[in-house]
Short mmCIF file of C-alpha atoms and ligand atoms in Angstrom, two decimals:
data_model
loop_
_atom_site.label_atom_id
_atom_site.label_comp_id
_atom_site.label_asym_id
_atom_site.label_seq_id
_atom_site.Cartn_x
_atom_site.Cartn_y
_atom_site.Cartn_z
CA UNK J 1 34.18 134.33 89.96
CA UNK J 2 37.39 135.39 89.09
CA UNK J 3 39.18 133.23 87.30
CA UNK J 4 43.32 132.99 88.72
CA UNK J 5 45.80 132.89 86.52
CA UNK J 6 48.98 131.17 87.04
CA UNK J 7 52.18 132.30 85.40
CA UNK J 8 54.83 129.17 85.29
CA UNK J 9 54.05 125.93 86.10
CA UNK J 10 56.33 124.84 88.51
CA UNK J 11 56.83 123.65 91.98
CA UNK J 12 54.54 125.99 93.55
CA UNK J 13 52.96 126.63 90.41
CA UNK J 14 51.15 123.42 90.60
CA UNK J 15 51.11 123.17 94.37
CA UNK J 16 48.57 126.25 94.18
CA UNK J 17 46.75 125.68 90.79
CA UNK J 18 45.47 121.91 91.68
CA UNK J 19 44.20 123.21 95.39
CA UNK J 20 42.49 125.96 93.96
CA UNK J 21 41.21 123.90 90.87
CA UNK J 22 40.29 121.20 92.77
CA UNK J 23 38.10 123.75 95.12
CA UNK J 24 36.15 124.16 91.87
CA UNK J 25 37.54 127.37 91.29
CA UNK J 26 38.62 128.92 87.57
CA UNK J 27 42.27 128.40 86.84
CA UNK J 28 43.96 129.32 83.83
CA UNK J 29 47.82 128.08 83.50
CA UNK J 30 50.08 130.58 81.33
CA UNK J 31 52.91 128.17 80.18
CA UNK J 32 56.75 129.78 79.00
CA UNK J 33 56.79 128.79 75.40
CA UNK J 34 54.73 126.58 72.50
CA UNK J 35 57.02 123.23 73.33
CA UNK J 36 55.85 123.57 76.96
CA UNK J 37 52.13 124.30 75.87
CA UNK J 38 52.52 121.24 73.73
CA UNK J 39 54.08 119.10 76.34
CA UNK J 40 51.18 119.79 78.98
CA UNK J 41 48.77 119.05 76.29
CA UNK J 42 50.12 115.58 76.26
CA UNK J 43 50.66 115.24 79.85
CA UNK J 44 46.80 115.56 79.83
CA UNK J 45 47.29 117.92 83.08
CA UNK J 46 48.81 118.41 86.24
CA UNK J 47 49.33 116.12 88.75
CA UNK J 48 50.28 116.40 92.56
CA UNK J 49 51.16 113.97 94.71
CA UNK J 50 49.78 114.52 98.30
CA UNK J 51 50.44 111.83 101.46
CA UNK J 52 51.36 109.23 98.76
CA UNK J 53 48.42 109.82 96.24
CA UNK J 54 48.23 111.38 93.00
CA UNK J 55 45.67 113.10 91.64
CA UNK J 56 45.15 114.95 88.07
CA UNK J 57 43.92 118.19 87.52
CA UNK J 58 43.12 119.15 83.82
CA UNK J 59 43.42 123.11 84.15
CA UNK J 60 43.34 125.19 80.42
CA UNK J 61 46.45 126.20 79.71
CA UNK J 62 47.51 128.97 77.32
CA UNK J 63 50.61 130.93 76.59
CA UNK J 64 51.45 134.80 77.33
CA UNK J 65 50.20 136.01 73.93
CA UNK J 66 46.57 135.03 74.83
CA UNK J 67 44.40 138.25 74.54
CA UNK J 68 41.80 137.47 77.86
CA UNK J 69 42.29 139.98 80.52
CA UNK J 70 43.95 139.08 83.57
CA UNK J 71 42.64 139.81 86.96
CA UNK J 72 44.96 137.92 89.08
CA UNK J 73 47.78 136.95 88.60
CA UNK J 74 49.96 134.29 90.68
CA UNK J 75 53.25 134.58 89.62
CA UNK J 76 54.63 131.38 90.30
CA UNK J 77 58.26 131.78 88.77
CA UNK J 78 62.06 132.44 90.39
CA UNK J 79 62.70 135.52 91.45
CA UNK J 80 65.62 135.92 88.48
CA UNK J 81 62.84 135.24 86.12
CA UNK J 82 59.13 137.00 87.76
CA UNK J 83 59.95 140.43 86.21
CA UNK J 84 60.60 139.67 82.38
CA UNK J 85 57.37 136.39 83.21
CA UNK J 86 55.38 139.74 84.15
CA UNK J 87 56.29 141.75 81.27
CA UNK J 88 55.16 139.21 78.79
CA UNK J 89 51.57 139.37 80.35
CA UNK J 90 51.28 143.10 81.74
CA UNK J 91 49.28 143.91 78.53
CA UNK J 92 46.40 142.11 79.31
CA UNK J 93 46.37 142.89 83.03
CA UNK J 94 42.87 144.29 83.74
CA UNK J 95 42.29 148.10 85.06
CA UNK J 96 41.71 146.56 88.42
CA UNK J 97 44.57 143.87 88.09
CA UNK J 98 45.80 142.44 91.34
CA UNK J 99 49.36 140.04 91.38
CA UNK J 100 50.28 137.72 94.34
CA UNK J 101 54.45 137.24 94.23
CA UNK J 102 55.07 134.08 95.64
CA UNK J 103 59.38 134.65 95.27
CA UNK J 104 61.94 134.05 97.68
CA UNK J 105 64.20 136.76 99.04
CA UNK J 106 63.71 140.38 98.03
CA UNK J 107 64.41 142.48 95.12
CA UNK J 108 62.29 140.37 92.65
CA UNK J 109 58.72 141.84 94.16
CA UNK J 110 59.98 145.75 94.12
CA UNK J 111 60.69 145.43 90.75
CA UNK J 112 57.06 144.26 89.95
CA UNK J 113 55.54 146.89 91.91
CA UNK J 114 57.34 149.63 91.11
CA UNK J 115 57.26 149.01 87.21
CA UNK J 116 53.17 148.21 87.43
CA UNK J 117 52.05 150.63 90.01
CA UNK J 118 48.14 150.24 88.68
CA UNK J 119 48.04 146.88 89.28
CA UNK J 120 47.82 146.08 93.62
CA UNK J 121 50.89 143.70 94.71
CA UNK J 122 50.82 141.47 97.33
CA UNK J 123 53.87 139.41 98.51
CA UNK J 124 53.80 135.91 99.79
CA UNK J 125 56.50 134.52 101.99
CA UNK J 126 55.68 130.62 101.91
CA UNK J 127 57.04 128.04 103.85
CA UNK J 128 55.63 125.34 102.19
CA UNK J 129 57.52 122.65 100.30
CA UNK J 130 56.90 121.10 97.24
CA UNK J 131 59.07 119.72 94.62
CA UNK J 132 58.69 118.65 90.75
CA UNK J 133 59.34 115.04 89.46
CA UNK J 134 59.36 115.40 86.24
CA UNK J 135 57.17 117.62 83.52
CA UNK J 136 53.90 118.87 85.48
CA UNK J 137 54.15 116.41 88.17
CA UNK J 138 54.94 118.10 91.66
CA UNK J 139 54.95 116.63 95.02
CA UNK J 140 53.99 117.94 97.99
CA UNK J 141 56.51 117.71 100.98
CA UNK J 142 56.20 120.28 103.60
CA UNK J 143 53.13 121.52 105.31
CA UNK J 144 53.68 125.05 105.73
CA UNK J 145 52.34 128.35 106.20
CA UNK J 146 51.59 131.43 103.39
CA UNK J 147 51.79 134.67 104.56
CA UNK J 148 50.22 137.22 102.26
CA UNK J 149 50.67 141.23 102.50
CA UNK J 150 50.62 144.22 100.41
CA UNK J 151 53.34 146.90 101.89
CA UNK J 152 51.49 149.80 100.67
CA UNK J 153 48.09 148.84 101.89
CA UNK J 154 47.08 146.93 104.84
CA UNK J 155 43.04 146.47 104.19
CA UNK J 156 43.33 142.09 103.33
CA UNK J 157 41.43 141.32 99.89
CA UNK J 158 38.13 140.01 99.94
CA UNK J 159 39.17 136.65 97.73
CA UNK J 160 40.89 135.23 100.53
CA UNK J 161 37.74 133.51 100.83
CA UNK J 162 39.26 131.17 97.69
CA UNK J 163 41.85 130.60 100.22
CA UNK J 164 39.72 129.03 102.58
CA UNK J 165 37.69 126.94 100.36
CA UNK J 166 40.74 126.22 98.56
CA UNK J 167 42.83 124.69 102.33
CA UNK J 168 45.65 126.67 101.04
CA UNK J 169 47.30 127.28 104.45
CA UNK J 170 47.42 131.38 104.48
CA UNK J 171 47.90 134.31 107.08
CA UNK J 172 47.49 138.16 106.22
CA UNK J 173 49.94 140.09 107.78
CA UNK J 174 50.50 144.02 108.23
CA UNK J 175 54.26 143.51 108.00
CA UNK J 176 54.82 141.26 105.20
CA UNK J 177 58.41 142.96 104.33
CA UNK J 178 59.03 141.63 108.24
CA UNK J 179 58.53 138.09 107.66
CA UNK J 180 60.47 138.59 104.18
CA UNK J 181 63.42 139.87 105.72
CA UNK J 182 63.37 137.47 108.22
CA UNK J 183 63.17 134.18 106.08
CA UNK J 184 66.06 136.14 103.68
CA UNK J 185 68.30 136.61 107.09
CA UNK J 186 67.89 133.08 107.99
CA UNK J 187 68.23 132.07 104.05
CA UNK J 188 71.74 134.17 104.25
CA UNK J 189 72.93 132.73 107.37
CA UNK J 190 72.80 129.21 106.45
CA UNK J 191 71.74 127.96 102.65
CA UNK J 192 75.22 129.66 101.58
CA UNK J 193 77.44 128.17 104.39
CA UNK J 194 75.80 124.75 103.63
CA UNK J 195 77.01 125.01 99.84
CA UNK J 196 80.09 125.94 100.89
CA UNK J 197 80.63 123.10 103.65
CA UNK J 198 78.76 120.79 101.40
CA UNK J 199 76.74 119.80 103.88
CA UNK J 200 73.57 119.39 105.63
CA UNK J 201 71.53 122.08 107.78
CA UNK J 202 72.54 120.30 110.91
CA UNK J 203 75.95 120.02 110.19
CA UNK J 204 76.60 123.74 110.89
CA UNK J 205 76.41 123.62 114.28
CA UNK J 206 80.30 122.90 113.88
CA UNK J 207 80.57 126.06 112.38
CA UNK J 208 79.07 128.17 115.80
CA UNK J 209 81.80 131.73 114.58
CA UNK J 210 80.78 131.80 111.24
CA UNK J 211 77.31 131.10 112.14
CA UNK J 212 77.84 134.36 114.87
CA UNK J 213 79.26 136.46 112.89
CA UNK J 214 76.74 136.48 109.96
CA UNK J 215 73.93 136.43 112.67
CA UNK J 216 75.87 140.03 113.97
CA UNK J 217 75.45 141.13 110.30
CA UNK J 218 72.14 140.45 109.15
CA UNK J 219 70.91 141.75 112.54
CA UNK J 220 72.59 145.19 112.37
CA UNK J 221 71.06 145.22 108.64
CA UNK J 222 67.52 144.38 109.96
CA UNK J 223 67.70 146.93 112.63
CA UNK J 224 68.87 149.25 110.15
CA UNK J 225 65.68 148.43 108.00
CA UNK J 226 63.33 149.06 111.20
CA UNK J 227 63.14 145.31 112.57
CA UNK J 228 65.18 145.38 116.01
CA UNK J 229 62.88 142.75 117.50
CA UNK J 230 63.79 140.55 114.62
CA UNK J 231 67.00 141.44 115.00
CA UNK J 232 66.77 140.73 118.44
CA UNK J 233 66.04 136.83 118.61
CA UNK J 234 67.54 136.05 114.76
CA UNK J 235 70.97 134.04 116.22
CA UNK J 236 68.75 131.98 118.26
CA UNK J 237 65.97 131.64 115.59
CA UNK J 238 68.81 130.58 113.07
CA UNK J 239 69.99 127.65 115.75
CA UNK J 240 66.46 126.63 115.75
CA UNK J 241 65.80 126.56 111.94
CA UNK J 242 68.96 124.57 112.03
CA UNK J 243 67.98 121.70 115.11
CA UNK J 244 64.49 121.65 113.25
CA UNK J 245 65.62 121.04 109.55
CA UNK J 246 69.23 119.36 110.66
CA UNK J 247 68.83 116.22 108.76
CA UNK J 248 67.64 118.49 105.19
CA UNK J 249 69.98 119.93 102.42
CA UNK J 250 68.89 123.64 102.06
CA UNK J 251 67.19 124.70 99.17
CA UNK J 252 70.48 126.80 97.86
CA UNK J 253 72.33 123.35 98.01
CA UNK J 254 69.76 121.66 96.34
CA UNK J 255 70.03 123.82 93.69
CA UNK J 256 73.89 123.96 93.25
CA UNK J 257 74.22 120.20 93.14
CA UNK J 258 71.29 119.73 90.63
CA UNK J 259 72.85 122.39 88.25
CA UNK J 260 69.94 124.96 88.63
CA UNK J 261 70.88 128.54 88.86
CA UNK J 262 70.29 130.39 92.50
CA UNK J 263 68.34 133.15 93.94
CA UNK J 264 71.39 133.99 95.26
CA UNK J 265 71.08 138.00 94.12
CA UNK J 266 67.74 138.19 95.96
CA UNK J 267 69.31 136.67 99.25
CA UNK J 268 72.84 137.55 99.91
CA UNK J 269 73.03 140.00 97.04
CA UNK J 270 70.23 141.89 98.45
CA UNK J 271 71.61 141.78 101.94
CA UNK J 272 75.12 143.25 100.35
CA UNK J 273 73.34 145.80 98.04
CA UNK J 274 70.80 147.27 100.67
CA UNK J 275 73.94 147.34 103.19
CA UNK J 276 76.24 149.14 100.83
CA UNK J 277 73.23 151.27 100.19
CA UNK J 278 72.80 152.53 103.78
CA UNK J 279 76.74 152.62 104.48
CA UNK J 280 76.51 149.37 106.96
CA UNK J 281 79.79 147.52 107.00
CA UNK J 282 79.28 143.66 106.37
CA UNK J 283 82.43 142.37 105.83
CA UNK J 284 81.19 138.42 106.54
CA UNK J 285 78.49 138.94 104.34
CA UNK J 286 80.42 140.05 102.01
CA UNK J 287 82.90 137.60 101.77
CA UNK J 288 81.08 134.97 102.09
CA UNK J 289 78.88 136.51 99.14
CA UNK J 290 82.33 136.27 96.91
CA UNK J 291 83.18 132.97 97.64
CA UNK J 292 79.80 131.56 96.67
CA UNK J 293 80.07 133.36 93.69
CA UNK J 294 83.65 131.94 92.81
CA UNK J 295 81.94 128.51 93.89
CA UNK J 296 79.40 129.02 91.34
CA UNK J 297 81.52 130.20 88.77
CA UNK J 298 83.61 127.41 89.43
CA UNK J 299 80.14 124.73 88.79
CA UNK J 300 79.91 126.96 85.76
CA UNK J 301 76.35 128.67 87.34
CA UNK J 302 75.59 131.78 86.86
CA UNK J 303 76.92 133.66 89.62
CA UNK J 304 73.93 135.69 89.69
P1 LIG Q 401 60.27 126.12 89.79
O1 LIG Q 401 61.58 126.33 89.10
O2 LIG Q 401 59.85 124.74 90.16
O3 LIG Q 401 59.10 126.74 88.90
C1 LIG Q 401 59.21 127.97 88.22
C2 LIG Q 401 58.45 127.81 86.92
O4 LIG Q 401 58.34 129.10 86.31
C3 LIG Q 401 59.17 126.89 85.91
O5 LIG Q 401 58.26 125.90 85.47
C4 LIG Q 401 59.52 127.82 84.77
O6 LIG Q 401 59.47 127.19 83.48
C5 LIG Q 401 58.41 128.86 84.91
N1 LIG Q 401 58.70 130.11 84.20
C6 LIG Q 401 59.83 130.86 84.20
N2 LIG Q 401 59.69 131.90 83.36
C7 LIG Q 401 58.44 131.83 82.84
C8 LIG Q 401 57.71 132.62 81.91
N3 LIG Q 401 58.25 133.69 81.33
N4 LIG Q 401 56.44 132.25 81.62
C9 LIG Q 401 55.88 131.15 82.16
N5 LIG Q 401 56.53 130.35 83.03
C10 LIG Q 401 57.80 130.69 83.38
O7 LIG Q 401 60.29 127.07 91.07
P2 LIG Q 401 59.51 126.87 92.46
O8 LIG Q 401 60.24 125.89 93.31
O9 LIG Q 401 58.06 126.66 92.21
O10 LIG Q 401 59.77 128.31 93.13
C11 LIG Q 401 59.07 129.48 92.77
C12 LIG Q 401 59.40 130.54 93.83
O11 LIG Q 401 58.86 130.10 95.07
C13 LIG Q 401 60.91 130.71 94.08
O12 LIG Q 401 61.23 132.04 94.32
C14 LIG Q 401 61.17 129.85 95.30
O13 LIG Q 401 62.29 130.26 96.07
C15 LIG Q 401 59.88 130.07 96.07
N6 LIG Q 401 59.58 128.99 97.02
C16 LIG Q 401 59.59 127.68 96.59
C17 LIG Q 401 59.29 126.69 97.51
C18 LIG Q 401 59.26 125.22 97.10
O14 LIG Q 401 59.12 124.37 97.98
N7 LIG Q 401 59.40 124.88 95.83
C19 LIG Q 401 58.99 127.02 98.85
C20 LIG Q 401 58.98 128.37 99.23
C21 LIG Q 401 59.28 129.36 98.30
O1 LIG Q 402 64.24 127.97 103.90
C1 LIG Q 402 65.22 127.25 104.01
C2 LIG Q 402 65.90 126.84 102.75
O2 LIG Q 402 66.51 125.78 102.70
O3 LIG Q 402 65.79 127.61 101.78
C3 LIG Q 402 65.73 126.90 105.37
C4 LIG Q 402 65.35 125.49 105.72
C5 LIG Q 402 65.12 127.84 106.40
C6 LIG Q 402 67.22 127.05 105.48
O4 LIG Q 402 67.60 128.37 105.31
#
């Protein structure tokens, strides 16, 4: 069996590492530093709380400097921080190394596969929810779905098998840059105006011409990108996102009001940067991509 190792033990990080542990599969934690290594040592393990009950999972954990070779690899960090995680490991990575990039947005996942072409990439786009109490205690929130995809090869791996015995909710898809740029067009059209409004999801809908005009944006850039039918139903699939989560904080705001930096270069940035790439004219996006900035700045966040 192969054994999966998991590169930062976050959120997600321990969502996926107790399921597949748990399924009585190998798991092998790679943890940022020797005060973290030290800290899980005396936290015994993970835990994850699931409908109200918690449940330990004693995985090894080791740091990056380990000398095993890796065969997979979940990278489990932000996207600001996946490409330097990767670099600390890439030495070990087996000839027939495969990675699963479980980041938000775009940007972050190119820059793995194009600086480790041996080793086969697959993005995820999850829309599960999970989110850490404290140390290596996570909580699971949202049922959800993971789709998996490798843009430069559409045969699906034989290990999503591990998957299944594993009840990590999974799809494989053909298009997984599709459902990326989707979730990163809804992402852009509302986590930035909700940090900005300070307010819930729901609480747009009193915003209906900003809302519009970032929905005309993002779906000129998707058609440019080869998505019209995405393009196609994204104002009304934003208004929808919004009715169904109206009551939630995005995940930007959460952020910005706990402190934490954003993955705002791998939403809006990358929706700027690939427009001004391809000469498309987003003036909304734009703007409202400098005034989150100067928000940030302002929290003293990076603004990247
Ligand atoms: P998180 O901040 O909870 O966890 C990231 C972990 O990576 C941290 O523990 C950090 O210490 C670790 N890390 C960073 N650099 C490392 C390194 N060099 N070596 C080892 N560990 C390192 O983040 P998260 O919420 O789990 O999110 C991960 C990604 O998944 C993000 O891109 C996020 O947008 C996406 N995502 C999260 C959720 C969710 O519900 N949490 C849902 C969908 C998508
Ligand atoms: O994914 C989201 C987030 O908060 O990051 C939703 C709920 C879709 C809002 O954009």
């Amino acid at each position: 069996m192969t054994t999966w190792h998991v590169l930062g033990a976050g959120s997600l990080g321990i969502l996926w590492a107790s399921r597949l542990a748990r399924a009585g599969l190998p798991v092998q934690l790679i943890l940022r530093n020797p005060d973290r290594l030290s800290d899980y040592r005396n936290a015994g393990g993970l835990r994850l709380t699931e409908n109200g009950q918690t449940h330990l999972y004693r995985i090894p954990a080791e740091l990056a400097q380990a000398d095993t070779p890796i065969r997979r690899l979940l990278v489990a960090c932000k996207a600001y921080d996946a490409e330097n995680a990767v670099a600390q490991v890439a030495s070990r990575f087996a000839a027939s190394c495969e990675t699963l990039l479980l980041q938000n947005g775009l940007g972050s996942q190119q820059a793995v596969a194009s600086r480790w072409p041996a080793a086969r990439c697959l993005f995820v786009s999850s829309t599960e929810g999970a989110y850490r109490q404290n140390g290596f205690h996570a909580t699971f929130a949202g049922q959800g779905q993971n789709w998996l995809g490798d843009p430069n090869d559409s045969t699906a791996p034989a290990w999503l098998e591990d998957l299944v015995s594993a009840s990590i909710p999974h799809r494989w898809t053909t298009d997984i840059l599709g459902r990326l740029w989707h979730k990163l067009a809804l992402n852009c059209a509302i986590n930035p105006l909700t940090v900005l409004h300070d307010c819930r999801n729901g609480e747009l809908r009193a915003h209906p011409q900003a809302l519009d005009a970032l929905c005309d944006e993002l779906a000129a850039l998707l058609v440019a990108n080869g998505y019209p039918e995405l393009a196609a139903g994204l104002a009304e699939d934003v208004r929808r996102v919004i009715e169904a989560t109206a009551a939630n904080y995005s995940s930007m705001y959460q952020d910005v009001h706990a402190g934490r930096r954003t993955e705002i270069t791998y939403l809006l940035g990358h929706a700027c940067s690939t427009a001004a790439l391809i000469g498309l004219k987003v003036p909304h996006l734009d703007g409202l991509h400098r005034r989150l900035q100067t928000l940030l700045d302002r929290r003293g966040l990076p603004r990247d």
